[in-house]
């Protein structure tokens, strides 16, 4: 029997290979799904180096997620090359039809060169169903000045990959501070 997501075709495009129309579609899709105008700056935040996973229906882009490289460090482990997922979005009219799951399943199969995956979300149940695990321990950013605790931060999740070492979800998890954001 076919699974719900099997018939949905997902493509993988690097940021530098996206044309102008595709960039516009991705930005419009993220704004429509998240009701967040800041997504108009998505390609300033990700000028290159992202892996975009795209699901379409006919000619219309309906779902998207992007992976960029970040650096998580679970307590007691080295810094891990991390597939950090952002801009997960499905057009409102097409939600709850399996597109988001198909995008995330395809993404998980195309990051085997990473040591772990991570993301921040307000919808943990959606990702838990797909094998992601909520971080339970303390969280902090790593800066040149040292650790910046982020005690109010919720919704940090990780996905174990083939190369992920044994990690303790109750330990501390840190990430390199980026300009404008920690998580
Ligand atoms: C979160 C989001 C990306 C999910 O995309 P989606 O395409 O709706 O995802 P799916 O259809 O694969 O799954 C969504 C839900 O619909 C359910 N579903 C999937 N196909 C279904 C179907 N045919 N019938 C009924 N339910 C279905 C899934 O079980 C899932 O339930 P859950 O979230 O309670 O686990 C989308 O809702 C979205 O863009 N939301 C707004 C922005 C946002 O919150 N982004 C994520 C935060 S980082």
Short mmCIF file of C-alpha atoms and ligand atoms in Angstrom, two decimals:
data_model
loop_
_atom_site.label_atom_id
_atom_site.label_comp_id
_atom_site.label_asym_id
_atom_site.label_seq_id
_atom_site.Cartn_x
_atom_site.Cartn_y
_atom_site.Cartn_z
CA UNK A 1 0.00 0.00 0.00
CA UNK A 2 1.28 3.48 -0.83
CA UNK A 3 2.01 5.70 2.15
CA UNK A 4 0.27 9.08 2.29
CA UNK A 5 3.38 10.97 1.21
CA UNK A 6 4.73 8.55 -1.39
CA UNK A 7 2.91 10.10 -4.36
CA UNK A 8 4.11 13.65 -3.54
CA UNK A 9 7.17 14.60 -5.58
CA UNK A 10 9.79 16.62 -3.71
CA UNK A 11 12.77 18.25 -5.41
CA UNK A 12 16.01 19.50 -3.91
CA UNK A 13 17.58 22.74 -5.20
CA UNK A 14 20.61 24.61 -3.88
CA UNK A 15 20.11 28.29 -3.06
CA UNK A 16 22.50 29.43 -5.79
CA UNK A 17 20.52 27.43 -8.40
CA UNK A 18 17.11 28.95 -7.58
CA UNK A 19 15.87 31.33 -10.24
CA UNK A 20 14.10 34.61 -9.49
CA UNK A 21 10.61 33.14 -9.95
CA UNK A 22 11.38 30.25 -7.59
CA UNK A 23 12.74 32.66 -4.97
CA UNK A 24 9.60 34.77 -5.19
CA UNK A 25 7.39 31.68 -4.85
CA UNK A 26 9.32 30.51 -1.76
CA UNK A 27 9.10 33.93 -0.09
CA UNK A 28 5.37 34.25 -0.88
CA UNK A 29 4.73 30.74 0.39
CA UNK A 30 6.55 31.37 3.70
CA UNK A 31 4.74 34.68 4.25
CA UNK A 32 1.35 33.09 3.52
CA UNK A 33 1.97 30.14 5.85
CA UNK A 34 3.62 31.99 8.75
CA UNK A 35 1.86 35.38 8.41
CA UNK A 36 5.33 36.86 8.90
CA UNK A 37 6.54 39.58 6.53
CA UNK A 38 10.20 39.14 7.55
CA UNK A 39 10.37 36.16 5.20
CA UNK A 40 10.81 38.74 2.42
CA UNK A 41 14.41 38.86 3.68
CA UNK A 42 14.89 35.08 3.52
CA UNK A 43 17.50 35.27 0.78
CA UNK A 44 19.45 37.96 2.67
CA UNK A 45 19.69 35.51 5.57
CA UNK A 46 20.51 32.65 3.19
CA UNK A 47 22.43 34.17 0.25
CA UNK A 48 23.91 30.81 -0.72
CA UNK A 49 24.65 27.35 0.56
CA UNK A 50 21.10 26.33 1.49
CA UNK A 51 19.41 23.12 0.40
CA UNK A 52 15.81 23.84 -0.49
CA UNK A 53 13.23 21.06 -0.55
CA UNK A 54 10.22 21.89 -2.67
CA UNK A 55 6.87 20.19 -3.24
CA UNK A 56 4.64 21.40 -6.06
CA UNK A 57 1.15 20.71 -7.29
CA UNK A 58 1.15 21.23 -11.03
CA UNK A 59 3.08 24.45 -11.57
CA UNK A 60 2.35 25.79 -8.11
CA UNK A 61 4.88 25.56 -5.28
CA UNK A 62 2.94 24.40 -2.23
CA UNK A 63 5.51 23.38 0.41
CA UNK A 64 9.11 24.22 1.31
CA UNK A 65 11.89 23.74 3.85
CA UNK A 66 15.53 24.81 3.78
CA UNK A 67 18.66 23.39 5.41
CA UNK A 68 21.71 25.47 6.22
CA UNK A 69 24.84 24.43 8.09
CA UNK A 70 25.05 25.32 11.76
CA UNK A 71 26.99 23.90 14.71
CA UNK A 72 25.17 22.26 17.62
CA UNK A 73 27.14 20.93 20.57
CA UNK A 74 25.35 18.49 22.88
CA UNK A 75 26.93 18.33 26.35
CA UNK A 76 29.93 16.00 26.45
CA UNK A 77 30.22 15.83 22.65
CA UNK A 78 32.31 17.66 20.06
CA UNK A 79 30.72 20.40 17.98
CA UNK A 80 28.58 18.63 15.38
CA UNK A 81 28.03 19.64 11.77
CA UNK A 82 24.31 20.40 11.91
CA UNK A 83 21.63 20.48 9.22
CA UNK A 84 19.55 23.35 10.60
CA UNK A 85 16.04 23.53 9.19
CA UNK A 86 14.20 26.81 8.61
CA UNK A 87 11.25 28.19 6.67
CA UNK A 88 9.12 25.04 6.85
CA UNK A 89 5.86 26.07 5.25
CA UNK A 90 2.89 24.76 3.30
CA UNK A 91 0.41 27.08 1.54
CA UNK A 92 -2.62 27.32 3.86
CA UNK A 93 -4.99 25.92 1.21
CA UNK A 94 -2.89 22.74 0.93
CA UNK A 95 -2.14 22.06 4.59
CA UNK A 96 -3.06 18.71 6.18
CA UNK A 97 -2.63 16.88 2.88
CA UNK A 98 0.80 15.40 3.55
CA UNK A 99 2.96 17.96 1.70
CA UNK A 100 4.88 19.15 4.77
CA UNK A 101 5.57 15.57 5.87
CA UNK A 102 6.77 14.63 2.38
CA UNK A 103 9.14 17.61 2.32
CA UNK A 104 10.53 16.74 5.76
CA UNK A 105 10.93 13.04 4.91
CA UNK A 106 12.80 13.89 1.70
CA UNK A 107 14.96 16.38 3.59
CA UNK A 108 15.93 13.76 6.18
CA UNK A 109 17.15 11.45 3.39
CA UNK A 110 19.38 14.14 1.87
CA UNK A 111 21.47 15.26 4.83
CA UNK A 112 23.58 12.15 5.42
CA UNK A 113 26.74 14.29 5.20
CA UNK A 114 25.67 15.99 8.46
CA UNK A 115 26.13 14.69 12.02
CA UNK A 116 22.77 15.83 13.41
CA UNK A 117 19.77 17.97 12.39
CA UNK A 118 18.11 20.69 14.41
CA UNK A 119 15.26 23.19 14.28
CA UNK A 120 13.09 25.50 16.35
CA UNK A 121 9.32 25.17 16.16
CA UNK A 122 5.96 25.96 17.72
CA UNK A 123 4.56 22.72 16.26
CA UNK A 124 6.57 19.95 17.98
CA UNK A 125 3.88 17.27 17.42
CA UNK A 126 4.25 17.62 13.64
CA UNK A 127 7.97 16.87 13.85
CA UNK A 128 7.71 14.20 16.57
CA UNK A 129 5.60 12.12 14.22
CA UNK A 130 8.51 12.31 11.77
CA UNK A 131 11.12 11.09 14.28
CA UNK A 132 12.36 14.40 15.68
CA UNK A 133 12.95 14.68 19.43
CA UNK A 134 12.41 17.68 21.69
CA UNK A 135 15.49 18.85 23.58
CA UNK A 136 14.78 18.71 27.31
CA UNK A 137 17.97 20.13 28.80
CA UNK A 138 19.36 23.64 29.13
CA UNK A 139 20.01 25.72 26.01
CA UNK A 140 22.62 28.38 25.28
CA UNK A 141 24.33 30.25 22.48
CA UNK A 142 28.13 30.14 22.08
CA UNK A 143 29.65 33.57 21.52
CA UNK A 144 33.17 34.95 21.63
CA UNK A 145 32.28 36.24 25.10
CA UNK A 146 31.24 32.78 26.28
CA UNK A 147 27.89 31.07 26.76
CA UNK A 148 24.66 33.05 26.52
CA UNK A 149 21.93 31.06 28.29
CA UNK A 150 18.54 31.06 26.54
CA UNK A 151 16.26 29.83 29.35
CA UNK A 152 13.03 31.07 27.76
CA UNK A 153 13.65 29.27 24.51
CA UNK A 154 11.20 26.48 23.71
CA UNK A 155 10.63 24.18 20.78
CA UNK A 156 14.21 23.13 20.00
CA UNK A 157 14.23 19.71 18.36
CA UNK A 158 16.88 17.40 16.98
CA UNK A 159 16.86 14.53 14.51
CA UNK A 160 19.41 11.77 15.02
CA UNK A 161 21.23 10.83 11.80
CA UNK A 162 23.47 7.85 11.05
CA UNK A 163 26.51 9.84 12.23
CA UNK A 164 24.96 11.23 15.43
CA UNK A 165 26.88 10.18 18.56
CA UNK A 166 25.12 9.01 21.71
CA UNK A 167 23.52 12.15 23.09
CA UNK A 168 21.62 12.93 26.28
CA UNK A 169 18.53 15.05 25.61
CA UNK A 170 18.62 16.24 29.25
CA UNK A 171 22.14 17.68 28.96
CA UNK A 172 23.01 21.17 27.78
CA UNK A 173 22.75 21.98 24.08
CA UNK A 174 24.59 24.94 22.63
CA UNK A 175 24.67 26.53 19.20
CA UNK A 176 26.93 29.16 17.62
CA UNK A 177 25.38 32.64 17.80
CA UNK A 178 24.40 34.02 14.43
CA UNK A 179 23.96 37.68 13.63
CA UNK A 180 20.41 38.50 14.66
CA UNK A 181 19.54 35.19 16.30
CA UNK A 182 20.75 32.45 18.56
CA UNK A 183 18.24 29.66 17.79
C1 LIG B 1 3.47 22.97 9.90
C2 LIG B 1 3.22 22.83 8.41
C3 LIG B 1 4.51 23.08 7.65
C4 LIG B 1 2.73 21.43 8.12
O1 LIG B 1 2.55 21.29 6.73
P1 LIG B 1 1.42 20.35 6.11
O2 LIG B 1 1.65 20.30 4.66
O3 LIG B 1 0.10 20.76 6.62
O4 LIG B 1 1.88 18.98 6.79
P2 LIG B 1 1.16 17.56 6.67
O5 LIG B 1 -0.09 17.66 5.89
O6 LIG B 1 2.17 16.59 6.25
O7 LIG B 1 0.85 17.27 8.21
C5 LIG B 1 0.10 18.23 8.99
C6 LIG B 1 -0.91 17.49 9.80
O8 LIG B 1 -1.92 17.04 8.93
C7 LIG B 1 -2.10 15.65 9.12
N1 LIG B 1 -2.45 15.11 7.80
C8 LIG B 1 -1.61 14.89 6.77
N2 LIG B 1 -2.29 14.39 5.72
C9 LIG B 1 -3.59 14.32 6.12
C10 LIG B 1 -4.76 13.90 5.48
N3 LIG B 1 -4.76 13.43 4.23
N4 LIG B 1 -5.91 13.98 6.20
C11 LIG B 1 -5.93 14.45 7.45
N5 LIG B 1 -4.83 14.87 8.10
C12 LIG B 1 -3.68 14.80 7.44
C13 LIG B 1 -0.81 15.14 9.63
O9 LIG B 1 -0.97 13.96 10.38
C14 LIG B 1 -0.34 16.28 10.49
O10 LIG B 1 -0.87 16.23 11.78
P3 LIG B 1 0.00 16.74 13.05
O11 LIG B 1 0.63 18.06 12.68
O12 LIG B 1 -1.03 16.88 14.09
O13 LIG B 1 1.02 15.68 13.29
C15 LIG B 1 2.12 23.80 7.93
O14 LIG B 1 0.98 23.60 8.75
C16 LIG B 1 2.50 25.25 7.98
O15 LIG B 1 3.07 25.78 7.03
N6 LIG B 1 2.14 25.92 9.08
C17 LIG B 1 2.37 27.32 9.25
C18 LIG B 1 3.74 27.64 9.57
C19 LIG B 1 4.31 26.75 10.65
O16 LIG B 1 3.73 26.60 11.72
N7 LIG B 1 5.49 26.16 10.35
C20 LIG B 1 6.15 25.22 11.21
C21 LIG B 1 6.77 25.86 12.38
S1 LIG B 1 8.49 25.76 12.28
#
